[in-house]
Amino acid sequence: MSMDGKAGSLELAFARTDCAGNVTLPGIGASQVHATAKVVYAKRDAETWRELLGGENAEDVALVQRLAGRWVRTNASSGDAELSTFGCRLVDPAVLFEEPEAPGISRGGATTVGGQPAVTLTYPHRDGGTVTEYVAAQGRPYLLRWTRTGSDQTDVTYYDFETTNPLRPPEANEVVVFEGF
């Protein structure tokens, strides 16, 4: 994915409204996350914490040493927690890419996504560029991939549908409580 022309990535697993995985966002860096409706756990390395905190005073240095490589627990409604886990707030992550009545949908040819036969649907994005959706051609018509060209390029791939994925938060002895990250 791209935000303000800078590349980022999400690899998330969903189980009901919980999610866990890896998130890399421009200006925030890389994090392992586990999010529920009320609590977000994030694990970052020292470099990412330094980038996020932005200071080099003694207090920031001590905070980086305390938090680096540890799971940090914070309220899910804090601004940074919401940004780090915005994809986790969705029961259906595909809603991020819904287009209001996309006129001019064109059905393309057959292709494959991750070895699975797919049909392509292409239409103009409301902010410019072109959206291409790759929908499973066999079995349930899952959205397998969503791409957008233009100034804010995005490429999202979905996989492992209907698999059981038990998401367990970190153990209490691995967690530092912190009221903002």
Short mmCIF file of N, CA and C in Angstrom, two decimals:
data_model
loop_
_atom_site.label_atom_id
_atom_site.label_comp_id
_atom_site.label_asym_id
_atom_site.label_seq_id
_atom_site.Cartn_x
_atom_site.Cartn_y
_atom_site.Cartn_z
N MET A 1 0.83 -1.17 0.00
CA MET A 1 0.00 0.00 0.00
C MET A 1 0.87 1.23 0.00
N SER A 2 0.24 2.36 -0.22
CA SER A 2 0.96 3.62 -0.28
C SER A 2 0.18 4.66 0.50
N MET A 3 0.90 5.50 1.25
CA MET A 3 0.28 6.62 1.95
C MET A 3 1.12 7.85 1.65
N ASP A 4 0.51 8.85 1.07
CA ASP A 4 1.23 10.08 0.72
C ASP A 4 2.46 9.78 -0.13
N GLY A 5 2.34 8.83 -1.03
CA GLY A 5 3.43 8.48 -1.92
C GLY A 5 4.53 7.64 -1.30
N LYS A 6 4.36 7.21 -0.04
CA LYS A 6 5.36 6.37 0.63
C LYS A 6 4.80 4.97 0.81
N ALA A 7 5.64 3.96 0.59
CA ALA A 7 5.18 2.58 0.64
C ALA A 7 5.02 2.08 2.07
N GLY A 8 4.02 1.26 2.29
CA GLY A 8 3.78 0.60 3.56
C GLY A 8 3.23 -0.78 3.27
N SER A 9 3.02 -1.58 4.31
CA SER A 9 2.47 -2.91 4.09
C SER A 9 1.67 -3.37 5.30
N LEU A 10 0.71 -4.24 5.05
CA LEU A 10 -0.10 -4.87 6.08
C LEU A 10 -0.16 -6.35 5.79
N GLU A 11 0.05 -7.17 6.79
CA GLU A 11 -0.22 -8.60 6.67
C GLU A 11 -0.95 -8.97 7.94
N LEU A 12 -2.26 -9.13 7.82
CA LEU A 12 -3.11 -9.31 8.98
C LEU A 12 -3.96 -10.56 8.87
N ALA A 13 -4.16 -11.21 10.00
CA ALA A 13 -5.09 -12.33 10.10
C ALA A 13 -6.27 -11.86 10.95
N PHE A 14 -7.47 -12.25 10.55
CA PHE A 14 -8.69 -11.83 11.24
C PHE A 14 -9.40 -13.02 11.85
N ALA A 15 -9.91 -12.86 13.05
CA ALA A 15 -10.78 -13.82 13.71
C ALA A 15 -11.86 -13.00 14.40
N ARG A 16 -13.03 -13.00 13.80
CA ARG A 16 -14.13 -12.12 14.23
C ARG A 16 -13.64 -10.67 14.16
N THR A 17 -13.67 -9.92 15.26
CA THR A 17 -13.21 -8.54 15.19
C THR A 17 -11.79 -8.35 15.73
N ASP A 18 -11.11 -9.44 16.06
CA ASP A 18 -9.70 -9.36 16.47
C ASP A 18 -8.83 -9.53 15.23
N CYS A 19 -7.65 -8.93 15.28
CA CYS A 19 -6.70 -9.20 14.21
C CYS A 19 -5.29 -9.14 14.77
N ALA A 20 -4.39 -9.76 14.05
CA ALA A 20 -2.98 -9.77 14.45
C ALA A 20 -2.14 -9.88 13.20
N GLY A 21 -0.93 -9.35 13.28
CA GLY A 21 -0.03 -9.47 12.15
C GLY A 21 1.05 -8.41 12.18
N ASN A 22 1.52 -8.07 11.00
CA ASN A 22 2.61 -7.11 10.84
C ASN A 22 2.12 -5.91 10.05
N VAL A 23 2.48 -4.72 10.52
CA VAL A 23 2.08 -3.48 9.88
C VAL A 23 3.31 -2.61 9.72
N THR A 24 3.51 -2.08 8.53
CA THR A 24 4.58 -1.12 8.28
C THR A 24 3.94 0.10 7.64
N LEU A 25 4.01 1.23 8.32
CA LEU A 25 3.40 2.46 7.82
C LEU A 25 4.45 3.55 7.75
N PRO A 26 4.39 4.38 6.69
CA PRO A 26 5.34 5.50 6.58
C PRO A 26 5.24 6.41 7.80
N GLY A 27 6.37 6.75 8.38
CA GLY A 27 6.41 7.64 9.52
C GLY A 27 6.20 6.95 10.85
N ILE A 28 5.78 5.71 10.83
CA ILE A 28 5.56 4.96 12.07
C ILE A 28 6.50 3.77 12.14
N GLY A 29 6.88 3.22 11.01
CA GLY A 29 7.78 2.08 11.00
C GLY A 29 7.05 0.77 11.06
N ALA A 30 7.78 -0.27 11.46
CA ALA A 30 7.24 -1.63 11.48
C ALA A 30 6.80 -2.01 12.88
N SER A 31 5.69 -2.72 12.95
CA SER A 31 5.16 -3.20 14.23
C SER A 31 4.53 -4.56 14.06
N GLN A 32 4.64 -5.37 15.10
CA GLN A 32 3.78 -6.53 15.22
C GLN A 32 2.59 -6.03 16.02
N VAL A 33 1.38 -6.40 15.62
CA VAL A 33 0.21 -5.92 16.34
C VAL A 33 -0.74 -7.06 16.67
N HIS A 34 -1.49 -6.87 17.73
CA HIS A 34 -2.64 -7.71 18.06
C HIS A 34 -3.68 -6.73 18.58
N ALA A 35 -4.81 -6.66 17.90
CA ALA A 35 -5.83 -5.68 18.26
C ALA A 35 -7.16 -6.35 18.55
N THR A 36 -7.81 -5.85 19.59
CA THR A 36 -9.19 -6.21 19.90
C THR A 36 -9.98 -4.91 19.86
N ALA A 37 -11.26 -4.98 20.13
CA ALA A 37 -12.09 -3.77 20.11
C ALA A 37 -11.64 -2.75 21.16
N LYS A 38 -11.04 -3.19 22.25
CA LYS A 38 -10.70 -2.28 23.35
C LYS A 38 -9.20 -2.07 23.57
N VAL A 39 -8.38 -3.04 23.18
CA VAL A 39 -6.96 -3.00 23.51
C VAL A 39 -6.13 -3.29 22.27
N VAL A 40 -5.01 -2.57 22.15
CA VAL A 40 -4.05 -2.82 21.08
C VAL A 40 -2.71 -3.15 21.73
N TYR A 41 -2.10 -4.22 21.26
CA TYR A 41 -0.75 -4.59 21.66
C TYR A 41 0.14 -4.36 20.44
N ALA A 42 1.27 -3.72 20.64
CA ALA A 42 2.21 -3.48 19.55
C ALA A 42 3.61 -3.79 20.04
N LYS A 43 4.41 -4.37 19.16
CA LYS A 43 5.80 -4.70 19.47
C LYS A 43 6.67 -4.06 18.39
N ARG A 44 7.60 -3.20 18.82
CA ARG A 44 8.46 -2.48 17.88
C ARG A 44 9.91 -2.59 18.31
N ASP A 45 10.82 -2.44 17.34
CA ASP A 45 12.23 -2.44 17.68
C ASP A 45 12.66 -1.02 18.10
N ALA A 46 13.90 -0.89 18.58
CA ALA A 46 14.39 0.39 19.09
C ALA A 46 14.38 1.48 18.02
N GLU A 47 14.79 1.13 16.80
CA GLU A 47 14.83 2.13 15.73
C GLU A 47 13.45 2.70 15.45
N THR A 48 12.44 1.84 15.42
CA THR A 48 11.08 2.29 15.17
C THR A 48 10.58 3.18 16.30
N TRP A 49 10.89 2.80 17.56
CA TRP A 49 10.49 3.64 18.69
C TRP A 49 11.16 5.01 18.62
N ARG A 50 12.46 5.05 18.26
CA ARG A 50 13.16 6.34 18.15
C ARG A 50 12.50 7.22 17.09
N GLU A 51 12.16 6.61 15.96
CA GLU A 51 11.50 7.34 14.88
C GLU A 51 10.13 7.86 15.34
N LEU A 52 9.41 7.05 16.04
CA LEU A 52 8.07 7.41 16.49
C LEU A 52 8.09 8.50 17.56
N LEU A 53 9.00 8.39 18.52
CA LEU A 53 9.07 9.36 19.61
C LEU A 53 9.70 10.68 19.18
N GLY A 54 10.61 10.60 18.22
CA GLY A 54 11.17 11.80 17.63
C GLY A 54 12.17 12.58 18.47
N GLY A 55 12.37 12.24 19.71
CA GLY A 55 13.29 12.98 20.55
C GLY A 55 14.55 12.19 20.86
N GLU A 56 15.57 12.92 21.24
CA GLU A 56 16.82 12.26 21.62
C GLU A 56 17.25 12.68 23.01
N ASN A 57 16.32 13.22 23.80
CA ASN A 57 16.67 13.59 25.17
C ASN A 57 16.75 12.34 26.04
N ALA A 58 17.23 12.49 27.24
CA ALA A 58 17.46 11.35 28.13
C ALA A 58 16.17 10.58 28.42
N GLU A 59 15.07 11.30 28.55
CA GLU A 59 13.78 10.64 28.83
C GLU A 59 13.36 9.75 27.66
N ASP A 60 13.50 10.25 26.42
CA ASP A 60 13.15 9.45 25.25
C ASP A 60 14.06 8.24 25.10
N VAL A 61 15.35 8.42 25.35
CA VAL A 61 16.30 7.31 25.26
C VAL A 61 15.93 6.22 26.26
N ALA A 62 15.60 6.62 27.49
CA ALA A 62 15.20 5.65 28.52
C ALA A 62 13.90 4.95 28.12
N LEU A 63 12.96 5.68 27.54
CA LEU A 63 11.69 5.10 27.12
C LEU A 63 11.91 4.09 25.99
N VAL A 64 12.76 4.42 25.04
CA VAL A 64 13.08 3.50 23.95
C VAL A 64 13.67 2.21 24.52
N GLN A 65 14.60 2.33 25.47
CA GLN A 65 15.21 1.14 26.07
C GLN A 65 14.17 0.29 26.79
N ARG A 66 13.21 0.94 27.43
CA ARG A 66 12.18 0.20 28.18
C ARG A 66 11.19 -0.51 27.24
N LEU A 67 10.86 0.10 26.10
CA LEU A 67 9.81 -0.41 25.23
C LEU A 67 10.29 -1.29 24.08
N ALA A 68 11.51 -1.09 23.61
CA ALA A 68 12.00 -1.80 22.43
C ALA A 68 11.94 -3.31 22.61
N GLY A 69 11.35 -3.97 21.63
CA GLY A 69 11.28 -5.43 21.64
C GLY A 69 10.27 -6.01 22.61
N ARG A 70 9.46 -5.16 23.25
CA ARG A 70 8.45 -5.64 24.20
C ARG A 70 7.07 -5.31 23.67
N TRP A 71 6.11 -6.12 24.07
CA TRP A 71 4.72 -5.82 23.73
C TRP A 71 4.25 -4.66 24.59
N VAL A 72 3.66 -3.67 23.94
CA VAL A 72 3.13 -2.50 24.63
C VAL A 72 1.62 -2.53 24.48
N ARG A 73 0.95 -2.36 25.61
CA ARG A 73 -0.52 -2.37 25.61
C ARG A 73 -1.03 -0.95 25.74
N THR A 74 -1.99 -0.59 24.91
CA THR A 74 -2.61 0.73 24.99
C THR A 74 -4.08 0.63 24.62
N ASN A 75 -4.80 1.68 24.92
CA ASN A 75 -6.22 1.75 24.62
C ASN A 75 -6.41 1.82 23.11
N ALA A 76 -7.34 1.04 22.59
CA ALA A 76 -7.56 0.98 21.14
C ALA A 76 -8.05 2.29 20.56
N SER A 77 -8.57 3.18 21.38
CA SER A 77 -9.10 4.43 20.86
C SER A 77 -8.06 5.55 20.80
N SER A 78 -6.82 5.30 21.26
CA SER A 78 -5.80 6.34 21.15
C SER A 78 -5.47 6.55 19.67
N GLY A 79 -5.10 7.76 19.32
CA GLY A 79 -4.87 8.11 17.92
C GLY A 79 -3.84 7.24 17.22
N ASP A 80 -2.68 7.05 17.85
CA ASP A 80 -1.65 6.25 17.21
C ASP A 80 -2.05 4.78 17.12
N ALA A 81 -2.76 4.28 18.12
CA ALA A 81 -3.22 2.89 18.07
C ALA A 81 -4.20 2.70 16.93
N GLU A 82 -5.10 3.65 16.75
CA GLU A 82 -6.05 3.55 15.65
C GLU A 82 -5.35 3.58 14.30
N LEU A 83 -4.35 4.43 14.14
CA LEU A 83 -3.62 4.51 12.89
C LEU A 83 -2.85 3.21 12.63
N SER A 84 -2.19 2.68 13.65
CA SER A 84 -1.39 1.47 13.48
C SER A 84 -2.24 0.25 13.15
N THR A 85 -3.51 0.28 13.53
CA THR A 85 -4.35 -0.91 13.36
C THR A 85 -5.63 -0.61 12.61
N PHE A 86 -5.61 0.39 11.72
CA PHE A 86 -6.86 0.78 11.08
C PHE A 86 -7.52 -0.39 10.34
N GLY A 87 -6.76 -1.29 9.76
CA GLY A 87 -7.34 -2.44 9.08
C GLY A 87 -7.99 -3.42 10.02
N CYS A 88 -7.61 -3.39 11.29
CA CYS A 88 -8.16 -4.32 12.28
C CYS A 88 -9.54 -3.91 12.77
N ARG A 89 -9.95 -2.71 12.56
CA ARG A 89 -11.23 -2.24 13.06
C ARG A 89 -12.40 -2.72 12.22
N LEU A 90 -12.13 -3.50 11.21
CA LEU A 90 -13.16 -3.88 10.25
C LEU A 90 -13.53 -5.34 10.38
N VAL A 91 -14.83 -5.61 10.41
CA VAL A 91 -15.28 -6.99 10.38
C VAL A 91 -14.98 -7.57 9.00
N ASP A 92 -15.14 -6.76 7.95
CA ASP A 92 -14.80 -7.16 6.59
C ASP A 92 -13.76 -6.19 6.06
N PRO A 93 -12.49 -6.58 6.00
CA PRO A 93 -11.45 -5.64 5.59
C PRO A 93 -11.63 -5.13 4.17
N ALA A 94 -12.41 -5.80 3.34
CA ALA A 94 -12.63 -5.33 1.97
C ALA A 94 -13.37 -4.00 1.94
N VAL A 95 -14.04 -3.63 3.04
CA VAL A 95 -14.78 -2.37 3.06
C VAL A 95 -13.85 -1.17 2.87
N LEU A 96 -12.56 -1.32 3.13
CA LEU A 96 -11.61 -0.24 2.89
C LEU A 96 -11.62 0.19 1.43
N PHE A 97 -11.97 -0.72 0.56
CA PHE A 97 -11.82 -0.48 -0.86
C PHE A 97 -13.15 -0.37 -1.59
N GLU A 98 -14.25 -0.26 -0.85
CA GLU A 98 -15.55 -0.14 -1.50
C GLU A 98 -15.61 1.16 -2.27
N GLU A 99 -16.18 1.09 -3.41
CA GLU A 99 -16.37 2.26 -4.26
C GLU A 99 -17.87 2.54 -4.34
N PRO A 100 -18.28 3.77 -4.19
CA PRO A 100 -19.70 4.07 -4.35
C PRO A 100 -20.10 3.93 -5.81
N GLU A 101 -21.01 3.05 -6.11
CA GLU A 101 -21.53 2.81 -7.45
C GLU A 101 -20.51 3.11 -8.53
N ALA A 102 -19.58 2.22 -8.69
CA ALA A 102 -18.50 2.42 -9.66
C ALA A 102 -19.04 2.29 -11.08
N PRO A 103 -19.22 3.42 -11.78
CA PRO A 103 -19.70 3.34 -13.17
C PRO A 103 -18.59 2.87 -14.07
N GLY A 104 -18.97 2.29 -15.15
CA GLY A 104 -17.98 1.89 -16.13
C GLY A 104 -17.20 0.66 -15.77
N ILE A 105 -17.82 -0.28 -15.04
CA ILE A 105 -17.12 -1.53 -14.70
C ILE A 105 -16.97 -2.36 -15.96
N SER A 106 -15.75 -2.79 -16.21
CA SER A 106 -15.46 -3.65 -17.36
C SER A 106 -14.99 -4.99 -16.86
N ARG A 107 -15.56 -6.03 -17.42
CA ARG A 107 -15.11 -7.37 -17.08
C ARG A 107 -13.97 -7.73 -18.01
N GLY A 108 -12.85 -8.13 -17.41
CA GLY A 108 -11.68 -8.48 -18.18
C GLY A 108 -11.59 -9.98 -18.38
N GLY A 109 -10.47 -10.41 -18.83
CA GLY A 109 -10.25 -11.81 -19.09
C GLY A 109 -9.93 -12.61 -17.84
N ALA A 110 -9.73 -13.88 -18.06
CA ALA A 110 -9.38 -14.80 -16.98
C ALA A 110 -7.89 -14.65 -16.65
N THR A 111 -7.58 -14.86 -15.39
CA THR A 111 -6.19 -14.80 -14.92
C THR A 111 -6.08 -15.71 -13.70
N THR A 112 -4.96 -15.70 -13.05
CA THR A 112 -4.82 -16.44 -11.79
C THR A 112 -4.20 -15.52 -10.74
N VAL A 113 -4.60 -15.73 -9.50
CA VAL A 113 -4.04 -15.02 -8.36
C VAL A 113 -3.64 -16.08 -7.35
N GLY A 114 -2.37 -16.19 -7.07
CA GLY A 114 -1.90 -17.22 -6.15
C GLY A 114 -2.27 -18.62 -6.60
N GLY A 115 -2.30 -18.84 -7.91
CA GLY A 115 -2.63 -20.15 -8.45
C GLY A 115 -4.13 -20.42 -8.55
N GLN A 116 -4.96 -19.49 -8.14
CA GLN A 116 -6.41 -19.67 -8.18
C GLN A 116 -6.99 -18.90 -9.37
N PRO A 117 -7.83 -19.58 -10.17
CA PRO A 117 -8.46 -18.90 -11.31
C PRO A 117 -9.28 -17.70 -10.84
N ALA A 118 -9.18 -16.60 -11.59
CA ALA A 118 -9.88 -15.37 -11.21
C ALA A 118 -10.39 -14.64 -12.45
N VAL A 119 -11.38 -13.80 -12.22
CA VAL A 119 -11.93 -12.91 -13.23
C VAL A 119 -11.55 -11.49 -12.81
N THR A 120 -11.23 -10.66 -13.78
CA THR A 120 -10.87 -9.27 -13.45
C THR A 120 -12.05 -8.33 -13.73
N LEU A 121 -12.20 -7.37 -12.84
CA LEU A 121 -13.17 -6.29 -13.01
C LEU A 121 -12.38 -4.99 -12.90
N THR A 122 -12.55 -4.09 -13.84
CA THR A 122 -11.79 -2.85 -13.86
C THR A 122 -12.75 -1.66 -13.95
N TYR A 123 -12.43 -0.60 -13.20
CA TYR A 123 -13.24 0.62 -13.24
C TYR A 123 -12.41 1.80 -12.77
N PRO A 124 -12.84 3.01 -13.13
CA PRO A 124 -12.10 4.19 -12.70
C PRO A 124 -12.29 4.45 -11.21
N HIS A 125 -11.21 4.86 -10.54
CA HIS A 125 -11.30 5.22 -9.12
C HIS A 125 -11.80 6.65 -9.01
N ARG A 126 -12.56 6.95 -7.97
CA ARG A 126 -13.15 8.28 -7.80
C ARG A 126 -12.10 9.38 -7.67
N ASP A 127 -10.88 9.05 -7.24
CA ASP A 127 -9.82 10.04 -7.08
C ASP A 127 -8.78 9.97 -8.20
N GLY A 128 -9.12 9.31 -9.29
CA GLY A 128 -8.20 9.15 -10.40
C GLY A 128 -7.57 7.76 -10.37
N GLY A 129 -6.98 7.38 -11.47
CA GLY A 129 -6.39 6.06 -11.56
C GLY A 129 -7.45 5.00 -11.88
N THR A 130 -7.03 3.77 -11.87
CA THR A 130 -7.90 2.65 -12.22
C THR A 130 -7.85 1.60 -11.13
N VAL A 131 -9.02 1.05 -10.81
CA VAL A 131 -9.12 -0.05 -9.86
C VAL A 131 -9.31 -1.34 -10.63
N THR A 132 -8.58 -2.37 -10.22
CA THR A 132 -8.79 -3.70 -10.77
C THR A 132 -9.04 -4.64 -9.61
N GLU A 133 -10.16 -5.34 -9.67
CA GLU A 133 -10.50 -6.35 -8.68
C GLU A 133 -10.34 -7.72 -9.32
N TYR A 134 -9.76 -8.63 -8.57
CA TYR A 134 -9.58 -10.00 -9.03
C TYR A 134 -10.46 -10.87 -8.15
N VAL A 135 -11.48 -11.47 -8.74
CA VAL A 135 -12.48 -12.23 -8.00
C VAL A 135 -12.35 -13.70 -8.36
N ALA A 136 -12.41 -14.56 -7.35
CA ALA A 136 -12.28 -16.01 -7.58
C ALA A 136 -13.31 -16.48 -8.60
N ALA A 137 -12.85 -17.24 -9.59
CA ALA A 137 -13.73 -17.75 -10.64
C ALA A 137 -14.28 -19.13 -10.31
N GLN A 138 -13.73 -19.78 -9.28
CA GLN A 138 -14.21 -21.10 -8.87
C GLN A 138 -14.55 -21.04 -7.39
N GLY A 139 -15.57 -21.78 -6.98
CA GLY A 139 -15.96 -21.78 -5.57
C GLY A 139 -16.63 -20.47 -5.22
N ARG A 140 -16.52 -20.06 -3.96
CA ARG A 140 -17.11 -18.79 -3.53
C ARG A 140 -16.38 -17.63 -4.18
N PRO A 141 -17.10 -16.61 -4.60
CA PRO A 141 -16.47 -15.49 -5.31
C PRO A 141 -15.76 -14.50 -4.39
N TYR A 142 -14.72 -14.96 -3.71
CA TYR A 142 -13.94 -14.10 -2.82
C TYR A 142 -13.14 -13.08 -3.63
N LEU A 143 -12.98 -11.91 -3.03
CA LEU A 143 -12.07 -10.92 -3.58
C LEU A 143 -10.66 -11.41 -3.25
N LEU A 144 -9.87 -11.71 -4.29
CA LEU A 144 -8.53 -12.25 -4.09
C LEU A 144 -7.46 -11.16 -4.09
N ARG A 145 -7.70 -10.11 -4.87
CA ARG A 145 -6.72 -9.04 -4.97
C ARG A 145 -7.43 -7.76 -5.38
N TRP A 146 -6.92 -6.62 -4.89
CA TRP A 146 -7.47 -5.31 -5.22
C TRP A 146 -6.31 -4.40 -5.49
N THR A 147 -6.29 -3.80 -6.68
CA THR A 147 -5.19 -2.90 -7.02
C THR A 147 -5.75 -1.56 -7.49
N ARG A 148 -4.94 -0.51 -7.28
CA ARG A 148 -5.30 0.80 -7.80
C ARG A 148 -4.05 1.44 -8.36
N THR A 149 -4.16 1.95 -9.57
CA THR A 149 -3.07 2.69 -10.18
C THR A 149 -3.37 4.17 -10.03
N GLY A 150 -2.40 4.98 -10.31
CA GLY A 150 -2.57 6.43 -10.21
C GLY A 150 -1.60 6.98 -9.19
N SER A 151 -1.94 8.14 -8.64
CA SER A 151 -1.02 8.83 -7.73
C SER A 151 -0.85 8.10 -6.41
N ASP A 152 -1.85 7.38 -5.95
CA ASP A 152 -1.77 6.66 -4.68
C ASP A 152 -1.94 5.17 -4.95
N GLN A 153 -0.88 4.53 -5.43
CA GLN A 153 -0.96 3.13 -5.83
C GLN A 153 -1.15 2.21 -4.63
N THR A 154 -2.01 1.24 -4.82
CA THR A 154 -2.31 0.29 -3.76
C THR A 154 -2.41 -1.10 -4.35
N ASP A 155 -1.93 -2.10 -3.64
CA ASP A 155 -2.04 -3.49 -4.07
C ASP A 155 -2.26 -4.34 -2.84
N VAL A 156 -3.44 -4.93 -2.73
CA VAL A 156 -3.81 -5.75 -1.57
C VAL A 156 -4.17 -7.14 -2.05
N THR A 157 -3.60 -8.16 -1.41
CA THR A 157 -3.91 -9.55 -1.74
C THR A 157 -4.54 -10.22 -0.53
N TYR A 158 -5.63 -10.93 -0.76
CA TYR A 158 -6.34 -11.66 0.30
C TYR A 158 -6.10 -13.16 0.10
N TYR A 159 -5.98 -13.90 1.20
CA TYR A 159 -5.76 -15.34 1.08
C TYR A 159 -6.17 -16.05 2.37
N ASP A 160 -6.13 -17.36 2.36
CA ASP A 160 -6.49 -18.21 3.51
C ASP A 160 -7.90 -17.95 4.01
N PHE A 161 -8.85 -17.97 3.10
CA PHE A 161 -10.25 -17.78 3.46
C PHE A 161 -10.76 -18.99 4.24
N GLU A 162 -11.64 -18.73 5.19
CA GLU A 162 -12.32 -19.75 5.97
C GLU A 162 -11.37 -20.70 6.70
N THR A 163 -10.20 -20.20 7.09
CA THR A 163 -9.28 -21.00 7.89
C THR A 163 -9.45 -20.60 9.36
N THR A 164 -9.21 -21.52 10.23
CA THR A 164 -9.28 -21.22 11.65
C THR A 164 -7.95 -20.61 12.07
N ASN A 165 -8.04 -19.47 12.70
CA ASN A 165 -6.83 -18.76 13.08
C ASN A 165 -6.99 -18.25 14.52
N PRO A 166 -6.59 -19.05 15.49
CA PRO A 166 -6.73 -18.58 16.87
C PRO A 166 -5.75 -17.44 17.16
N LEU A 167 -6.28 -16.29 17.46
CA LEU A 167 -5.44 -15.13 17.75
C LEU A 167 -5.41 -14.93 19.25
N ARG A 168 -4.23 -15.09 19.81
CA ARG A 168 -4.07 -14.94 21.25
C ARG A 168 -3.19 -13.74 21.55
N PRO A 169 -3.63 -12.88 22.47
CA PRO A 169 -2.79 -11.75 22.83
C PRO A 169 -1.53 -12.22 23.55
N PRO A 170 -0.54 -11.37 23.67
CA PRO A 170 0.68 -11.74 24.39
C PRO A 170 0.38 -12.06 25.85
N GLU A 171 1.23 -12.86 26.45
CA GLU A 171 1.10 -13.19 27.87
C GLU A 171 1.33 -11.93 28.70
N ALA A 172 0.67 -11.84 29.84
CA ALA A 172 0.74 -10.65 30.70
C ALA A 172 2.18 -10.29 31.08
N ASN A 173 3.03 -11.29 31.30
CA ASN A 173 4.41 -11.00 31.71
C ASN A 173 5.28 -10.46 30.56
N GLU A 174 4.75 -10.44 29.35
CA GLU A 174 5.47 -9.90 28.19
C GLU A 174 5.04 -8.48 27.84
N VAL A 175 4.11 -7.90 28.63
CA VAL A 175 3.46 -6.65 28.24
C VAL A 175 3.84 -5.49 29.15
N VAL A 176 4.08 -4.32 28.53
CA VAL A 176 4.29 -3.07 29.21
C VAL A 176 3.06 -2.21 28.93
N VAL A 177 2.44 -1.64 29.96
CA VAL A 177 1.28 -0.77 29.76
C VAL A 177 1.80 0.63 29.49
N PHE A 178 1.30 1.23 28.41
CA PHE A 178 1.77 2.55 28.00
C PHE A 178 0.57 3.31 27.45
N GLU A 179 0.39 4.54 27.83
CA GLU A 179 -0.82 5.28 27.46
C GLU A 179 -0.68 6.08 26.17
N GLY A 180 0.26 5.75 25.36
CA GLY A 180 0.37 6.42 24.08
C GLY A 180 1.59 5.94 23.36
N PHE A 181 1.43 5.63 22.09
CA PHE A 181 2.60 5.31 21.28
C PHE A 181 2.35 5.90 19.94
#
